[in-house]
Coordinates of C-alpha atoms in Angstrom, one line a residue:
X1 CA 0.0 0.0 0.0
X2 CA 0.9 3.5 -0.8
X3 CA -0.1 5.3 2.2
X4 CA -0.8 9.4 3.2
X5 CA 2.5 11.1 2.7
X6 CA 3.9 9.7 -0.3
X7 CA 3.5 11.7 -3.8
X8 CA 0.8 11.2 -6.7
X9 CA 0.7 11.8 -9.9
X10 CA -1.9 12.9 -12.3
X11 CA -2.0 13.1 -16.0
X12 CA -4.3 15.8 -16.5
X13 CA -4.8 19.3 -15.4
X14 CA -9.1 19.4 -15.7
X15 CA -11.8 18.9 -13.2
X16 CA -11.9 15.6 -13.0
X17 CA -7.8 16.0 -11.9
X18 CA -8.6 19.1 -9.5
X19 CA -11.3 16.9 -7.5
X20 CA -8.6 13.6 -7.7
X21 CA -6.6 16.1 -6.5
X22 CA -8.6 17.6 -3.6
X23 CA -9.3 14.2 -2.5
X24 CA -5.5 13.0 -2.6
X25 CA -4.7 16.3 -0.3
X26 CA -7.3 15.8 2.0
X27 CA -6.2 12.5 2.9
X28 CA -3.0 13.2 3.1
X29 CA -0.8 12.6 -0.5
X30 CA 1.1 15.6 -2.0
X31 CA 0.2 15.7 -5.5
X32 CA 1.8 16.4 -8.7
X33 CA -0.1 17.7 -11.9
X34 CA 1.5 17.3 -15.3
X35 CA -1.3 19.3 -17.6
X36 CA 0.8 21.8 -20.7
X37 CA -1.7 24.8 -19.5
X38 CA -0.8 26.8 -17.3
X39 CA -4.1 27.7 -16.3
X40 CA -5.4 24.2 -15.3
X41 CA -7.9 23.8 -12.9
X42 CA -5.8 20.8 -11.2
X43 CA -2.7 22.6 -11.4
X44 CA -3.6 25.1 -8.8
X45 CA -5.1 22.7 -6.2
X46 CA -1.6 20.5 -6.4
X47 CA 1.5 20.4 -4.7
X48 CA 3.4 21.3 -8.3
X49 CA 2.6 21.7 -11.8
X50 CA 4.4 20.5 -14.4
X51 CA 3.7 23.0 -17.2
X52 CA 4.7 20.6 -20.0
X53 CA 3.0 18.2 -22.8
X54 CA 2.6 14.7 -21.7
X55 CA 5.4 13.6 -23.7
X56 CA 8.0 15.5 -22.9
X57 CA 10.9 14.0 -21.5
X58 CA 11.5 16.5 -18.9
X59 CA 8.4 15.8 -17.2
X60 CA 8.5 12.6 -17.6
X61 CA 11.6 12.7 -15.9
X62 CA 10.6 14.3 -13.0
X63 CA 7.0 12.2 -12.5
X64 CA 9.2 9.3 -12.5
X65 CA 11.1 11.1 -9.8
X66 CA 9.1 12.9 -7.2
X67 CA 5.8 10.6 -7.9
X68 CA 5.1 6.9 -6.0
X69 CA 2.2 6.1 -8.0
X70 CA 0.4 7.9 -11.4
X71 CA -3.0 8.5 -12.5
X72 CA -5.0 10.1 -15.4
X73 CA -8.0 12.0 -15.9
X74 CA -9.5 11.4 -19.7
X75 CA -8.3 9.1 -21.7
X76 CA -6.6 10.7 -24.7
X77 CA -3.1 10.5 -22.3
X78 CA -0.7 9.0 -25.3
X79 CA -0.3 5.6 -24.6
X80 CA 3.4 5.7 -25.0
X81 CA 3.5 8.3 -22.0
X82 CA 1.7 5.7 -19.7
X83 CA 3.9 2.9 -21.0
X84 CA 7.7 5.1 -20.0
X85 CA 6.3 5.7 -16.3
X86 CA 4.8 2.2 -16.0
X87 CA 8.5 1.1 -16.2
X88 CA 9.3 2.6 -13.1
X89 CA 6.4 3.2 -10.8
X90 CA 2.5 2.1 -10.7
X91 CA 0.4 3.5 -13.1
X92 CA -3.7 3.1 -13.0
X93 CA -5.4 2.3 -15.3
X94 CA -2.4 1.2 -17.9
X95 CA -2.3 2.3 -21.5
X96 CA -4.3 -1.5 -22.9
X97 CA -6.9 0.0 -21.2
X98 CA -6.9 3.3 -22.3
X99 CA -5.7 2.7 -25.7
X100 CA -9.2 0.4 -26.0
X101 CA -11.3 3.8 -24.7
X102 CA -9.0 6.0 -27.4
X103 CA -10.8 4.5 -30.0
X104 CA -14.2 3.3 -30.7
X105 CA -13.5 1.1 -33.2
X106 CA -11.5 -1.1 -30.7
X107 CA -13.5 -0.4 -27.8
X108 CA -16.9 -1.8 -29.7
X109 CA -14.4 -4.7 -30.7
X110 CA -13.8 -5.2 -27.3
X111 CA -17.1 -4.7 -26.0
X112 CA -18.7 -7.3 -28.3
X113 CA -15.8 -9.8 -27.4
X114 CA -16.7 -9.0 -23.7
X115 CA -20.2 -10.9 -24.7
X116 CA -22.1 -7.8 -24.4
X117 CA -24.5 -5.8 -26.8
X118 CA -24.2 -2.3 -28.4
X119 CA -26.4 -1.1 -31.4
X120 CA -25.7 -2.3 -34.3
X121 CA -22.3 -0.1 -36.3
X122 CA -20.2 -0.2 -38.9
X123 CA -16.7 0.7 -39.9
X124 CA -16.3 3.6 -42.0
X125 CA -12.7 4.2 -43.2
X126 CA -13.2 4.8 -46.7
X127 CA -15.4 6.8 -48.9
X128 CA -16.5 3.9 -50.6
X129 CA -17.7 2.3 -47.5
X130 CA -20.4 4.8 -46.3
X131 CA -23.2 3.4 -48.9
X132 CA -22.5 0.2 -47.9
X133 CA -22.2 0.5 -43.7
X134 CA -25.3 2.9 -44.1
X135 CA -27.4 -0.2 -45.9
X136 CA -26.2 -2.3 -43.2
X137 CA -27.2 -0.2 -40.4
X138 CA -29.7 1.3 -41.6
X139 CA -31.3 4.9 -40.7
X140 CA -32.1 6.6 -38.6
X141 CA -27.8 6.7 -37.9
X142 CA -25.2 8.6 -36.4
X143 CA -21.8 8.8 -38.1
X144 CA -18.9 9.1 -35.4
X145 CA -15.4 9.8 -35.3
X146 CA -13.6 6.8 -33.6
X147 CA -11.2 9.2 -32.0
X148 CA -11.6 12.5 -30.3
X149 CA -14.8 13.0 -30.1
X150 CA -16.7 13.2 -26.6
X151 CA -19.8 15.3 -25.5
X152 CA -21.3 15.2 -28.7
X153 CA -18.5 16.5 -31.1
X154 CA -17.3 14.8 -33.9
X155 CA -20.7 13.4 -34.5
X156 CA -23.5 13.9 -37.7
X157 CA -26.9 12.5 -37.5
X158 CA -27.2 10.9 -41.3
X159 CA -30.3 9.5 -42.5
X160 CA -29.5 8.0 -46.2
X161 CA -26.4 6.8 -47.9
X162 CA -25.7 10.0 -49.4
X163 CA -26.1 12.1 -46.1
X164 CA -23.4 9.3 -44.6
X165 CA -20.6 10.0 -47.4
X166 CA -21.4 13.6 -47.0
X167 CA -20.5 13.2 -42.9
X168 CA -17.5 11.5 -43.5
X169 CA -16.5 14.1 -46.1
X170 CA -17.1 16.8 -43.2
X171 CA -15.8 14.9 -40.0
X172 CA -11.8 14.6 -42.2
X173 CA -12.0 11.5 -43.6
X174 CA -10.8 9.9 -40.4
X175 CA -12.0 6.3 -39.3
X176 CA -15.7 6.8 -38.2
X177 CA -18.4 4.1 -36.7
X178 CA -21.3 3.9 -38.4
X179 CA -24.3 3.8 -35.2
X180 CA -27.4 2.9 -35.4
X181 CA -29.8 5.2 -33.5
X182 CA -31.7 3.1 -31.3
X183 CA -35.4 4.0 -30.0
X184 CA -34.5 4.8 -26.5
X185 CA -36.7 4.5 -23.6
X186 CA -33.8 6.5 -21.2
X187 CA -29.8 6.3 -20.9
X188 CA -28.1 5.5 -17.4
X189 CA -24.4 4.5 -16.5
X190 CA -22.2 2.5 -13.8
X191 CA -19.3 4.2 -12.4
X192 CA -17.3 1.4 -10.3
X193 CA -14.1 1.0 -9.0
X194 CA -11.8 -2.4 -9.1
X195 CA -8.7 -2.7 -7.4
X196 CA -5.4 -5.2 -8.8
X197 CA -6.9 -7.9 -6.8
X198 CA -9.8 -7.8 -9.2
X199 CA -12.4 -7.0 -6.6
X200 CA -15.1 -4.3 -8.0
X201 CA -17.5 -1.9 -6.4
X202 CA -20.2 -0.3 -8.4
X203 CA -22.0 3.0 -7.1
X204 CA -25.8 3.2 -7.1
X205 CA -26.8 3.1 -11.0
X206 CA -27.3 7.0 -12.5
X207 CA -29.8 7.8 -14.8
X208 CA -28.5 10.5 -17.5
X209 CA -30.3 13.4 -19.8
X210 CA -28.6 15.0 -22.3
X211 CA -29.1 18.1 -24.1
X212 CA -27.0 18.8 -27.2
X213 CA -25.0 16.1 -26.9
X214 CA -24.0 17.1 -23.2
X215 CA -24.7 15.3 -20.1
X216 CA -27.6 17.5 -18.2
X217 CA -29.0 15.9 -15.0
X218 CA -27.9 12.7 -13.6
X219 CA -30.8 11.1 -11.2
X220 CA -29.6 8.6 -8.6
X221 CA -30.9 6.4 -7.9
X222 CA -31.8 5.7 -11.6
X223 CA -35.5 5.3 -12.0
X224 CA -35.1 1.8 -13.5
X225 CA -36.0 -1.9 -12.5
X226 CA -33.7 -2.9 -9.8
X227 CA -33.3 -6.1 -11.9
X228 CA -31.8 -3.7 -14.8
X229 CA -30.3 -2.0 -12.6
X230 CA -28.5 -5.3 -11.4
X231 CA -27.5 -6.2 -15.2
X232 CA -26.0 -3.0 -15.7
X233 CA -23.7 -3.6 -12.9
X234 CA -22.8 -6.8 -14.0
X235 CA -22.0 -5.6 -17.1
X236 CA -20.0 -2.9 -16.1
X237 CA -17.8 -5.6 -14.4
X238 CA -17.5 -8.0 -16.7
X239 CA -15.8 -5.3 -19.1
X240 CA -13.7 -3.8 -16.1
X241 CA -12.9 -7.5 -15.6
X242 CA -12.1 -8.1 -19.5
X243 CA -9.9 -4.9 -19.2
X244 CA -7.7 -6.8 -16.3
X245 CA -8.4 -3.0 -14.8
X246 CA -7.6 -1.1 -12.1
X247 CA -9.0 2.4 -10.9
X248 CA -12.1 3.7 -11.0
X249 CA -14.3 3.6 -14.7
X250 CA -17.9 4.2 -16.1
X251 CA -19.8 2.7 -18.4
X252 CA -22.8 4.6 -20.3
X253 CA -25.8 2.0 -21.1
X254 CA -28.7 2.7 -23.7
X255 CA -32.5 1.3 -22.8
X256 CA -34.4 0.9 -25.3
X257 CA -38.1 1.0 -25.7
X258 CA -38.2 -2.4 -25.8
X259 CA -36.0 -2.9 -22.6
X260 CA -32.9 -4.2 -24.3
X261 CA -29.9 -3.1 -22.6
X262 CA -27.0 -2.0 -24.9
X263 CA -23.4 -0.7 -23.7
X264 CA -22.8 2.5 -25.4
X265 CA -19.4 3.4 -24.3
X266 CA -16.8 3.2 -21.4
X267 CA -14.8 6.1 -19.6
X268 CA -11.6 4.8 -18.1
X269 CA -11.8 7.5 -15.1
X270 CA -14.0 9.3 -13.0
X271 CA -16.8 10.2 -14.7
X272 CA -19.1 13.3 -15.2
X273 CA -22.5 11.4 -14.2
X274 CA -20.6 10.4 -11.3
X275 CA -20.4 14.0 -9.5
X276 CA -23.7 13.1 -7.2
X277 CA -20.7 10.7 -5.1
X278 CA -18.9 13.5 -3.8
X279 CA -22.0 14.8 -1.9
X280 CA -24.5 11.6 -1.5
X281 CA -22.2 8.5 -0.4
X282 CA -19.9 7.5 2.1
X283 CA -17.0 7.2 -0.2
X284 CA -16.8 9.9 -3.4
X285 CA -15.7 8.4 -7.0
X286 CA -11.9 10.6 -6.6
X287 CA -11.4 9.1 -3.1
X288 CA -12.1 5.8 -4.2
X289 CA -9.7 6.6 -7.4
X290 CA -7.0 7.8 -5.0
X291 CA -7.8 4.4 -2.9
X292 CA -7.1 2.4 -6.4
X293 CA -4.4 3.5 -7.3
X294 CA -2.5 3.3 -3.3
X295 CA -3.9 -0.3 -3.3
X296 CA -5.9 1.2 -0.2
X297 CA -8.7 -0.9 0.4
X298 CA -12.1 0.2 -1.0
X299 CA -14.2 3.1 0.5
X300 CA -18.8 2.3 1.2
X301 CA -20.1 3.1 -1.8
X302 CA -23.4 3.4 -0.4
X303 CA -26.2 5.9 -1.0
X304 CA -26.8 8.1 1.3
X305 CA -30.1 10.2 0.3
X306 CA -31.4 10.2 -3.3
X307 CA -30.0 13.0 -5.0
X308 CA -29.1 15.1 -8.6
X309 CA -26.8 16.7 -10.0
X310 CA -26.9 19.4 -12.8
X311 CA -24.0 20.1 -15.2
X312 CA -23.1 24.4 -14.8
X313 CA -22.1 25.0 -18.7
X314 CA -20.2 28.4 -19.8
X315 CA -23.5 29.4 -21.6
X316 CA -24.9 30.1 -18.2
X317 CA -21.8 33.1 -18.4
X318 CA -23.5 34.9 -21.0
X319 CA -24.0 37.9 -19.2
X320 CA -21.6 37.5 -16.6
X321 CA -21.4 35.3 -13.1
X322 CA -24.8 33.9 -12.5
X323 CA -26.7 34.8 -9.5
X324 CA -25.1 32.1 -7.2
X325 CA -27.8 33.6 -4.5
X326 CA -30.3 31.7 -6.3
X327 CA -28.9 28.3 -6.1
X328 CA -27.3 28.7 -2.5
X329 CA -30.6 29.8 -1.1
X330 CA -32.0 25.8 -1.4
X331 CA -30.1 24.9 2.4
X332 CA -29.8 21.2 0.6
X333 CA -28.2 22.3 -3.1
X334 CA -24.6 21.9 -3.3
X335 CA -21.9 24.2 -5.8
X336 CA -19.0 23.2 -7.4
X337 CA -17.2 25.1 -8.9
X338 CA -14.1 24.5 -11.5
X339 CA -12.0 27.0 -10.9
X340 CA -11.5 27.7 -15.0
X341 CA -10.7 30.7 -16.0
X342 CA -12.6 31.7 -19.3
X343 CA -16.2 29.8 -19.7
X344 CA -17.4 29.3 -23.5
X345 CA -20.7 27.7 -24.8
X346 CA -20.5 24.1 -23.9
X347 CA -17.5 24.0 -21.7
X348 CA -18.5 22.4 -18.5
X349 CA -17.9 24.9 -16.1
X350 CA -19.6 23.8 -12.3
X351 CA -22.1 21.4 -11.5
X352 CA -24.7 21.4 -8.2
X353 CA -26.4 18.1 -6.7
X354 CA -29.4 18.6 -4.8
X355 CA -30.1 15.8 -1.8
X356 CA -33.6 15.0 -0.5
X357 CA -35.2 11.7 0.6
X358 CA -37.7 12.3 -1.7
X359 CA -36.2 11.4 -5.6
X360 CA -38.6 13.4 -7.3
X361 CA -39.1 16.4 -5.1
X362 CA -35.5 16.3 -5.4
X363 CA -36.2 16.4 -9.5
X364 CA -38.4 19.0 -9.2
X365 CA -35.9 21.4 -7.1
X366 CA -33.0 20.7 -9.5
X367 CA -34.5 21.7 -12.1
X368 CA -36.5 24.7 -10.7
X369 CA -32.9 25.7 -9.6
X370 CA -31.2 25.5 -13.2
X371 CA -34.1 27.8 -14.3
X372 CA -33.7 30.2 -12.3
X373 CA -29.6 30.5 -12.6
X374 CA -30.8 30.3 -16.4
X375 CA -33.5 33.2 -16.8

């Protein structure tokens, strides 16, 4: 075990690595941030920040030096990077695992090898191959990039053969997945943890709206069948278990109207729809990451009031700082803020949970509360 006191790294200077990092501190670790903006979010909240891109030798250098144990926060880290400090000290997750997240060619591959079900795609990677993927999957579609895309970029709605080579004109002529758009009755995910030993701990099951692409509102607990709510858990660990991983990952489910339940895709981190943890369970989803990758046994993961949490996006900046009065008047809604310097349309800027025993008067305040920071 790595225990308080030692040095962590983390790959990754945005939220996700300021709250890693907040929880690290509080419980004791100094923390080292390697992130190429000065500016990051995580950077400021560490011991040090290492100002430099994630390859540079340099840095590398010095993680390898000062750091007992390395993490990431997304998974576009290059692979090589993970691979130079896994030489030397213990990195979680490793770069298999990310490099299968990196692309969604491999990661569908994967899950479908994993004996679980995602809607029906296929490869695009030449010109000549949207007509055909299109007739095979059929409309209504989604064209995707299979790398670098997240929160809905990179990504065309197509709904005829044409349409499709049009999209993959317009995305680059990059590899692309081909998706079917299923008839969805609502979308939910499993955040979970799993340690080297191969035990696994999955949080209460979120259920996820989207607007624009963007995750909205998570609900927990998801309004779902506990029975589905059981499968998606199982799920969730049989991929962390086909991964061999370690560290703390989520994996977004589909449901569709006819209850089928289909893996859309998996997040090799802490995840966004996993914010509610940090304010509604014993144990938050950055604790429990720090716990992974110290080989610290696990935190409770256990619910502690129904709650939800709404994304704070830089549209909300329009016209300057919202009127935090609103929000912080509710005594049981919760702000977090980023710390980022410059919001922008889109750019995921704060989030707030609300708690209350009651799930849907807890619905009903969330979303009364996003009004009014909106109006």
């Amino acid at each position: 075990m790595i225990l308080p006191g030692h040095t962590l790294g983390m790959l990754g200077g945005g939220q996700l690595g300021r709250m890693f990092t907040v929880a690290a501190r509080t419980l004791g670790y100094h923390v080292v941030v390697l992130d190429p903006d000065s500016g990051s979010p995580a950077g400021r909240m560490a011991d040090d920040h290492l100002h430099a891109a994630y390859g540079d030798a340099w840095a590398l250098d010095e993680m390898i030096a000062r750091c007992d144990a390395v993490s990431t926060e997304f998974e576009n880290i290059p692979a090589d990077t993970l691979r130079a400090l896994a030489r030397h000290l213990p990195v979680r997750p490793g770069a298999a695992a990310l490099e299968q997240a990196q692309n969604r060619i491999r990661e569908k591959g994967m899950i479908r090898r994993a004996g679980l079900e995602t809607a029906p795609f296929q490869v695009v990677e030449r010109p000549e191959q949207a007509h055909t993927a299109f007739a095979a999957v059929g409309a209504p579609a989604i064209l995707k990039r299979a790398a670098m895309g997240y929160d809905g970029k990179g990504q065309v709605p197509v709904d005829s053969p044409q349409a499709c080579a049009e999209a993959f004109e317009a995305l680059g002529r990059v590899p692309c997945v081909l998706e079917r758009r299923v008839d969805l009755e609502r979308e939910i995910s499993v955040v979970l943890a799993r340690g080297s030993d191969g035990r696994c701990l999955c949080y209460p099951v979120a259920e996820n709206i989207h607007r624009g692409g963007i995750l909205h509102m998570s609900i927990v607990p998801a309004r779902v069948p506990q029975a589905t709510a059981q499968a998606a858990c199982e799920a969730a660990t049989t991929l962390a278990g086909a991964l061999d991983y370690c560290g703390v990952m989520a994996v977004e489910f589909f449901i569709t109207a006819s209850g089928a339940l289909l893996v859309n895709e998996m997040a090799p981190r802490p995840h966004n729809s996993g914010h509610y943890t940090l304010d509604a369970c014993v144990t938050s989803q950055f604790e429990q990451q720090v716990r992974a990758l110290c080989g610290l046994p696990f935190g409770d993961v256990r619910l502690l009031t129904p709650v939800v949490m709404v994304n704070l996006l830089g549209d909300l900046w329009a016209h300057g700082d919202p009127d935090w009065g609103r929000l912080l008047s509710h005594p049981a809604a919760k702000l977090h803020l980023y710390g980022k310097e410059q919001a922008r349309p889109g750019r995921k800027m704060g989030h707030f949970c609300v708690l209350d025993p009651d799930l849907a008067a807890a619905v009903e305040a969330a979303e009364e509360l996003f009004n009014r920071l909106a109006a």
